[in-house]
PDB file of C-alpha atoms and ligand atoms in Angstrom:
ATOM      1  CA  MET A   1      60.304 110.018  98.160  1.00  0.00           C
ATOM      2  CA  VAL A   2      64.506 108.581  97.651  1.00  0.00           C
ATOM      3  CA  ALA A   3      64.518 106.117  94.741  1.00  0.00           C
ATOM      4  CA  PHE A   4      68.143 104.312  95.167  1.00  0.00           C
ATOM      5  CA  ASP A   5      69.671 103.311  91.714  1.00  0.00           C
ATOM      6  CA  SER A   6      70.632  99.170  92.566  1.00  0.00           C
ATOM      7  CA  ARG A   7      74.059 100.812  91.908  1.00  0.00           C
ATOM      8  CA  GLN A   8      74.147 103.345  94.989  1.00  0.00           C
ATOM      9  CA  PHE A   9      72.551 100.438  96.661  1.00  0.00           C
ATOM     10  CA  GLY A  10      75.167  97.618  96.040  1.00  0.00           C
ATOM     11  CA  GLY A  11      77.373 100.325  97.093  1.00  0.00           C
ATOM     12  CA  ALA A  12      76.199 101.742 100.409  1.00  0.00           C
ATOM     13  CA  ILE A  13      75.618  97.417 101.550  1.00  0.00           C
ATOM     14  CA  ALA A  14      79.895  97.446 100.678  1.00  0.00           C
ATOM     15  CA  ALA A  15      80.946 100.353 102.468  1.00  0.00           C
ATOM     16  CA  MET A  16      78.837  98.864 105.727  1.00  0.00           C
ATOM     17  CA  LEU A  17      80.897  95.606 105.017  1.00  0.00           C
ATOM     18  CA  ALA A  18      83.812  97.302 105.592  1.00  0.00           C
ATOM     19  CA  LEU A  19      83.270  98.929 108.209  1.00  0.00           C
ATOM     20  CA  ILE A  20      81.967  95.504 109.599  1.00  0.00           C
ATOM     21  CA  LEU A  21      85.568  94.410 109.033  1.00  0.00           C
ATOM     22  CA  LEU A  22      87.479  97.186 110.068  1.00  0.00           C
ATOM     23  CA  ILE A  23      85.717  97.318 113.831  1.00  0.00           C
ATOM     24  CA  ARG A  24      86.328  93.082 114.034  1.00  0.00           C
ATOM     25  CA  VAL A  25      90.431  93.758 112.680  1.00  0.00           C
ATOM     26  CA  THR A  26      90.276  96.302 115.161  1.00  0.00           C
ATOM     27  CA  TYR A  27      88.614  94.292 117.594  1.00  0.00           C
ATOM     28  CA  VAL A  28      90.830  91.470 117.747  1.00  0.00           C
ATOM     29  CA  ALA A  29      94.225  93.524 117.652  1.00  0.00           C
ATOM     30  CA  VAL A  30      93.185  94.998 120.666  1.00  0.00           C
ATOM     31  CA  GLU A  31      91.597  92.432 122.657  1.00  0.00           C
ATOM     32  CA  GLU A  32      93.368  88.937 121.426  1.00  0.00           C
ATOM     33  CA  PRO A  33      95.263  87.654 124.208  1.00  0.00           C
ATOM     34  CA  ARG A  34      98.553  86.838 124.284  1.00  0.00           C
ATOM     35  CA  ASN A  35     100.955  84.135 125.886  1.00  0.00           C
ATOM     36  CA  LEU A  36      99.292  85.781 129.271  1.00  0.00           C
ATOM     37  CA  THR A  37     100.162  85.230 132.839  1.00  0.00           C
ATOM     38  CA  ARG A  38      97.461  85.751 134.280  1.00  0.00           C
ATOM     39  CA  PRO A  39      93.511  85.506 133.660  1.00  0.00           C
ATOM     40  CA  ALA A  40      92.788  89.107 131.399  1.00  0.00           C
ATOM     41  CA  TYR A  41      89.131  89.323 133.103  1.00  0.00           C
ATOM     42  CA  ILE A  42      87.868  88.609 136.681  1.00  0.00           C
ATOM     43  CA  LEU A  43      83.869  87.488 136.207  1.00  0.00           C
ATOM     44  CA  LYS A  44      82.247  88.980 139.046  1.00  0.00           C
ATOM     45  CA  GLY A  45      81.128  86.488 142.090  1.00  0.00           C
ATOM     46  CA  ILE A  46      83.248  83.666 140.438  1.00  0.00           C
ATOM     47  CA  VAL A  47      86.786  83.247 142.171  1.00  0.00           C
ATOM     48  CA  ILE A  48      89.180  81.572 140.124  1.00  0.00           C
ATOM     49  CA  ASP A  49      91.154  80.019 141.541  1.00  0.00           C
ATOM     50  CA  HIS A  50      94.914  80.552 140.247  1.00  0.00           C
ATOM     51  CA  PRO A  51      98.007  81.310 142.521  1.00  0.00           C
ATOM     52  CA  ALA A  52      99.299  84.839 141.551  1.00  0.00           C
ATOM     53  CA  GLY A  53     100.657  84.784 138.189  1.00  0.00           C
ATOM     54  CA  GLY A  54      98.918  82.317 136.898  1.00  0.00           C
ATOM     55  CA  ALA A  55      98.116  78.607 136.363  1.00  0.00           C
ATOM     56  CA  PRO A  56     100.557  76.669 138.010  1.00  0.00           C
ATOM     57  CA  LEU A  57     103.506  75.153 136.066  1.00  0.00           C
ATOM     58  CA  PRO A  58     103.899  71.831 134.450  1.00  0.00           C
ATOM     59  CA  PRO A  59     106.470  69.933 136.852  1.00  0.00           C
ATOM     60  CA  GLU A  60     110.199  69.821 135.279  1.00  0.00           C
ATOM     61  CA  PRO A  61     113.157  68.409 136.082  1.00  0.00           C
ATOM     62  CA  LEU A  62     116.162  70.202 137.534  1.00  0.00           C
ATOM     63  CA  PRO A  63     119.375  70.152 135.729  1.00  0.00           C
ATOM     64  CA  HIS A  64     121.548  67.784 136.197  1.00  0.00           C
ATOM     65  CA  TRP A  65     124.296  70.810 136.216  1.00  0.00           C
ATOM     66  CA  ALA A  66     127.644  69.046 137.247  1.00  0.00           C
ATOM     67  CA  SER A  67     126.786  68.061 132.977  1.00  0.00           C
ATOM     68  CA  ALA A  68     124.461  70.944 132.228  1.00  0.00           C
ATOM     69  CA  LEU A  69     127.049  73.256 132.823  1.00  0.00           C
ATOM     70  CA  PRO A  70     129.872  72.440 131.147  1.00  0.00           C
ATOM     71  CA  ALA A  71     127.657  72.087 128.440  1.00  0.00           C
ATOM     72  CA  ALA A  72     126.547  75.210 128.383  1.00  0.00           C
ATOM     73  CA  ASN A  73     125.991  77.579 125.541  1.00  0.00           C
ATOM     74  CA  LEU A  74     128.102  81.274 127.838  1.00  0.00           C
ATOM     75  CA  LYS A  75     127.425  83.468 124.073  1.00  0.00           C
ATOM     76  CA  ALA A  76     123.690  82.024 124.718  1.00  0.00           C
ATOM     77  CA  GLY A  77     123.551  83.033 127.850  1.00  0.00           C
ATOM     78  CA  GLN A  78     125.391  86.551 127.162  1.00  0.00           C
ATOM     79  CA  ARG A  79     122.819  87.285 124.424  1.00  0.00           C
ATOM     80  CA  LEU A  80     119.841  86.437 127.131  1.00  0.00           C
ATOM     81  CA  SER A  81     121.739  89.089 129.740  1.00  0.00           C
ATOM     82  CA  GLN A  82     120.928  91.822 127.522  1.00  0.00           C
ATOM     83  CA  GLN A  83     116.994  91.159 128.863  1.00  0.00           C
ATOM     84  CA  CYS A  84     117.738  91.637 133.035  1.00  0.00           C
ATOM     85  CA  VAL A  85     120.561  94.902 131.406  1.00  0.00           C
ATOM     86  CA  GLY A  86     117.411  96.409 132.531  1.00  0.00           C
ATOM     87  CA  CYS A  87     116.613  96.303 135.772  1.00  0.00           C
ATOM     88  CA  HIS A  88     119.953  94.686 136.749  1.00  0.00           C
ATOM     89  CA  ASP A  89     123.864  96.173 136.476  1.00  0.00           C
ATOM     90  CA  LEU A  90     125.329  92.449 135.783  1.00  0.00           C
ATOM     91  CA  SER A  91     128.900  93.896 136.342  1.00  0.00           C
ATOM     92  CA  THR A  92     131.993  94.737 139.420  1.00  0.00           C
ATOM     93  CA  ALA A  93     130.608  97.605 140.133  1.00  0.00           C
ATOM     94  CA  ARG A  94     127.396  96.551 141.152  1.00  0.00           C
ATOM     95  CA  LYS A  95     124.994  99.575 141.305  1.00  0.00           C
ATOM     96  CA  ASN A  96     121.192  99.387 142.248  1.00  0.00           C
ATOM     97  CA  GLN A  97     118.889 100.198 139.501  1.00  0.00           C
ATOM     98  CA  ILE A  98     115.287  99.087 139.299  1.00  0.00           C
ATOM     99  CA  GLY A  99     116.832  96.099 140.045  1.00  0.00           C
ATOM    100  CA  PRO A 100     119.650  94.718 142.757  1.00  0.00           C
ATOM    101  CA  ALA A 101     122.795  94.636 141.658  1.00  0.00           C
ATOM    102  CA  LEU A 102     123.984  91.229 140.767  1.00  0.00           C
ATOM    103  CA  PHE A 103     127.216  90.796 140.427  1.00  0.00           C
ATOM    104  CA  GLY A 104     128.211  87.403 142.250  1.00  0.00           C
ATOM    105  CA  ILE A 105     123.902  86.140 142.698  1.00  0.00           C
ATOM    106  CA  LEU A 106     125.315  82.514 143.124  1.00  0.00           C
ATOM    107  CA  GLY A 107     125.846  81.308 146.318  1.00  0.00           C
ATOM    108  CA  ARG A 108     124.553  84.816 147.684  1.00  0.00           C
ATOM    109  CA  PRO A 109     122.080  85.227 150.218  1.00  0.00           C
ATOM    110  CA  ARG A 110     118.957  85.645 148.461  1.00  0.00           C
ATOM    111  CA  ALA A 111     117.964  89.705 149.422  1.00  0.00           C
ATOM    112  CA  SER A 112     121.003  90.575 150.507  1.00  0.00           C
ATOM    113  CA  VAL A 113     121.797  93.878 149.127  1.00  0.00           C
ATOM    114  CA  SER A 114     121.794  96.369 152.456  1.00  0.00           C
ATOM    115  CA  ASN A 115     120.875  99.041 150.728  1.00  0.00           C
ATOM    116  CA  PHE A 116     118.069  98.338 148.017  1.00  0.00           C
ATOM    117  CA  ALA A 117     113.988  97.740 148.818  1.00  0.00           C
ATOM    118  CA  TYR A 118     113.045  94.275 148.451  1.00  0.00           C
ATOM    119  CA  SER A 119     109.858  93.721 148.420  1.00  0.00           C
ATOM    120  CA  GLY A 120     108.469  91.100 151.047  1.00  0.00           C
ATOM    121  CA  ALA A 121     107.519  88.717 149.001  1.00  0.00           C
ATOM    122  CA  LEU A 122     111.617  87.891 148.158  1.00  0.00           C
ATOM    123  CA  ARG A 123     113.040  89.405 152.100  1.00  0.00           C
ATOM    124  CA  ARG A 124     110.870  85.820 153.372  1.00  0.00           C
ATOM    125  CA  ASN A 125     114.110  83.746 153.796  1.00  0.00           C
ATOM    126  CA  HIS A 126     117.702  85.034 153.303  1.00  0.00           C
ATOM    127  CA  ASP A 127     118.939  80.951 151.413  1.00  0.00           C
ATOM    128  CA  PRO A 128     121.368  81.209 149.290  1.00  0.00           C
ATOM    129  CA  TRP A 129     120.814  81.916 145.104  1.00  0.00           C
ATOM    130  CA  THR A 130     121.693  78.395 144.497  1.00  0.00           C
ATOM    131  CA  LEU A 131     121.622  76.996 140.862  1.00  0.00           C
ATOM    132  CA  ASP A 132     118.267  75.163 141.185  1.00  0.00           C
ATOM    133  CA  GLU A 133     117.093  77.444 143.344  1.00  0.00           C
ATOM    134  CA  LEU A 134     118.022  80.639 140.265  1.00  0.00           C
ATOM    135  CA  PHE A 135     116.904  77.794 137.887  1.00  0.00           C
ATOM    136  CA  GLU A 136     113.193  77.896 139.791  1.00  0.00           C
ATOM    137  CA  PHE A 137     112.614  81.676 139.607  1.00  0.00           C
ATOM    138  CA  LEU A 138     113.773  82.474 136.222  1.00  0.00           C
ATOM    139  CA  ARG A 139     111.357  80.353 134.949  1.00  0.00           C
ATOM    140  CA  ASN A 140     108.712  82.488 136.027  1.00  0.00           C
ATOM    141  CA  PRO A 141     109.221  84.655 139.295  1.00  0.00           C
ATOM    142  CA  GLN A 142     105.671  85.847 140.055  1.00  0.00           C
ATOM    143  CA  LEU A 143     104.868  82.055 140.472  1.00  0.00           C
ATOM    144  CA  TYR A 144     107.923  81.534 142.740  1.00  0.00           C
ATOM    145  CA  ALA A 145     108.071  84.748 144.784  1.00  0.00           C
ATOM    146  CA  PRO A 146     104.343  85.498 144.430  1.00  0.00           C
ATOM    147  CA  GLY A 147     104.145  89.210 145.052  1.00  0.00           C
ATOM    148  CA  THR A 148     107.836  89.814 143.423  1.00  0.00           C
ATOM    149  CA  SER A 149     108.273  93.414 141.877  1.00  0.00           C
ATOM    150  CA  MET A 150     110.407  91.962 139.181  1.00  0.00           C
ATOM    151  CA  GLY A 151     108.458  92.703 136.320  1.00  0.00           C
ATOM    152  CA  PHE A 152     110.088  89.364 134.309  1.00  0.00           C
ATOM    153  CA  ALA A 153     107.893  86.903 132.622  1.00  0.00           C
ATOM    154  CA  GLY A 154     110.645  84.152 133.406  1.00  0.00           C
ATOM    155  CA  PHE A 155     111.878  82.300 130.245  1.00  0.00           C
ATOM    156  CA  GLN A 156     110.122  79.401 129.439  1.00  0.00           C
ATOM    157  CA  ALA A 157     113.337  76.546 127.467  1.00  0.00           C
ATOM    158  CA  ALA A 158     115.102  74.937 130.191  1.00  0.00           C
ATOM    159  CA  GLN A 159     118.326  75.330 127.790  1.00  0.00           C
ATOM    160  CA  GLN A 160     117.826  79.234 128.019  1.00  0.00           C
ATOM    161  CA  ARG A 161     117.608  79.074 131.361  1.00  0.00           C
ATOM    162  CA  ILE A 162     120.404  77.094 132.173  1.00  0.00           C
ATOM    163  CA  ASP A 163     122.135  79.107 129.105  1.00  0.00           C
ATOM    164  CA  LEU A 164     121.927  82.493 131.820  1.00  0.00           C
ATOM    165  CA  ILE A 165     122.453  80.724 134.491  1.00  0.00           C
ATOM    166  CA  ALA A 166     126.214  79.466 133.818  1.00  0.00           C
ATOM    167  CA  TYR A 167     127.520  83.027 132.158  1.00  0.00           C
ATOM    168  CA  LEU A 168     125.965  84.494 135.091  1.00  0.00           C
ATOM    169  CA  ARG A 169     127.715  82.425 136.965  1.00  0.00           C
ATOM    170  CA  VAL A 170     131.393  82.045 134.556  1.00  0.00           C
ATOM    171  CA  THR A 171     131.615  86.106 134.495  1.00  0.00           C
ATOM    172  CA  ALA A 172     131.603  86.189 138.184  1.00  0.00           C
ATOM    173  CA  ASP A 173     134.296  83.923 138.356  1.00  0.00           C
ATOM    174  CA  ASP A 174     136.579  85.101 136.353  1.00  0.00           C
ATOM    175  CA  VAL A 175     136.516  87.797 137.388  1.00  0.00           C
ATOM    176  CA  LYS A 176     136.943  86.381 141.685  1.00  0.00           C
ATOM    177  CA  HIS A 177     139.976  84.755 140.199  1.00  0.00           C
TER     178      HIS A 177
HETATM  179  C1  HEC B   1     111.914  95.022 135.165  1.00  0.00           C
HETATM  180  C2  HEC B   1     112.220  95.260 135.589  1.00  0.00           C
HETATM  181  C3  HEC B   1     113.598  93.802 136.021  1.00  0.00           C
HETATM  182  C4  HEC B   1     114.697  92.752 135.012  1.00  0.00           C
HETATM  183  C5  HEC B   1     114.130  92.777 133.227  1.00  0.00           C
HETATM  184  C6  HEC B   1     114.781  91.679 135.150  1.00  0.00           C
HETATM  185  N1  HEC B   1     114.697  92.169 136.701  1.00  0.00           N
HETATM  186 FE1  HEC B   1     115.718  90.844 138.317  1.00  0.00          FE
HETATM  187  N2  HEC B   1     114.267  91.798 139.883  1.00  0.00           N
HETATM  188  C7  HEC B   1     114.127  93.213 139.547  1.00  0.00           C
HETATM  189  C8  HEC B   1     113.298  93.599 140.945  1.00  0.00           C
HETATM  190  C9  HEC B   1     112.784  94.636 140.913  1.00  0.00           C
HETATM  191  C10 HEC B   1     113.993  92.509 141.176  1.00  0.00           C
HETATM  192  C11 HEC B   1     113.633  92.883 143.518  1.00  0.00           C
HETATM  193  C12 HEC B   1     112.394  91.906 143.326  1.00  0.00           C
HETATM  194  C13 HEC B   1     111.675  91.988 145.281  1.00  0.00           C
HETATM  195  O1  HEC B   1     112.365  92.272 145.942  1.00  0.00           O
HETATM  196  O2  HEC B   1     110.771  91.331 144.790  1.00  0.00           O
HETATM  197  C14 HEC B   1     114.884  91.700 140.716  1.00  0.00           C
HETATM  198  C15 HEC B   1     115.199  90.457 141.530  1.00  0.00           C
HETATM  199  C16 HEC B   1     115.922  89.608 141.286  1.00  0.00           C
HETATM  200  C17 HEC B   1     117.210  89.095 141.867  1.00  0.00           C
HETATM  201  C18 HEC B   1     117.248  88.972 142.964  1.00  0.00           C
HETATM  202  C19 HEC B   1     118.388  89.261 143.372  1.00  0.00           C
HETATM  203  C20 HEC B   1     118.282  88.853 145.286  1.00  0.00           C
HETATM  204  O3  HEC B   1     119.386  90.089 145.730  1.00  0.00           O
HETATM  205  O4  HEC B   1     117.941  88.181 146.049  1.00  0.00           O
HETATM  206  C21 HEC B   1     117.540  87.869 140.731  1.00  0.00           C
HETATM  207  C22 HEC B   1     118.254  86.856 140.985  1.00  0.00           C
HETATM  208  C23 HEC B   1     117.356  88.372 139.540  1.00  0.00           C
HETATM  209  N3  HEC B   1     116.843  89.586 139.775  1.00  0.00           N
HETATM  210  C24 HEC B   1     117.680  88.484 137.923  1.00  0.00           C
HETATM  211  C25 HEC B   1     116.923  88.490 136.727  1.00  0.00           C
HETATM  212  C26 HEC B   1     117.847  87.781 135.842  1.00  0.00           C
HETATM  213  C27 HEC B   1     118.980  87.115 135.751  1.00  0.00           C
HETATM  214  C28 HEC B   1     117.106  89.044 134.665  1.00  0.00           C
HETATM  215  C29 HEC B   1     117.230  88.539 133.356  1.00  0.00           C
HETATM  216  C30 HEC B   1     116.700  87.340 133.046  1.00  0.00           C
HETATM  217  C31 HEC B   1     116.555  90.047 135.614  1.00  0.00           C
HETATM  218  N4  HEC B   1     116.559  89.658 137.057  1.00  0.00           N
HETATM  219  C32 HEC B   1     115.804  90.542 135.099  1.00  0.00           C
HETATM  220  C33 HEC B   1     113.916  93.447 138.637  1.00  0.00           C
HETATM  221  C34 HEC B   1     113.780  93.245 137.142  1.00  0.00           C
END
């Protein structure tokens, strides 16, 4: 028979607690959901009534562009545009990358770069990209155009979208004039 003295026994319990803690910490690190835009799990037999891309967003007023544009922070817009350039060329070179060339996007008909393979979600119509449409699209591309191949979560803050759109517009205007 094996006899434990109380110190060995205490050590074993401490080791077990440490192990449980480690498993728990690892579990939390792996499983803790962060700002999910889609349901994280699907329960068999239960239909989750979400549009593609997640829960509907609360309605928001459209900006009053005549005052929002002159007040926009173009420096902030330029900084935010850094999040686009991994996929989009914003310059006059108009090169397609993962996404279509974006130079002069304001007023340009949607999905109209001829040598870019758009998703059906974006090709559904060719209305021009207005300030309002861009503002809505960039809030959550997946909700705006379910099924779009643009893998970008969007900007929640209206001011960020205003600053970014103002930047995209002004840089294009500067070059055109
Ligand atoms: C991970 C890559 C990726 C990032 C990051 C990204 N986009 Fe896109 N974008 C795409 C793809 C791909 C498409 C084409 C989508 C489709 O066909 O459904 C697209 C399409 C677009 C369109 C429509 C263009 C057209 O010709 O109609 C706009 C506008 C746009 N992106 C703006 C932006 C802006 C502004 C940012 C930065 C905030 C951004 N995107 C970030 C990949 C990206």
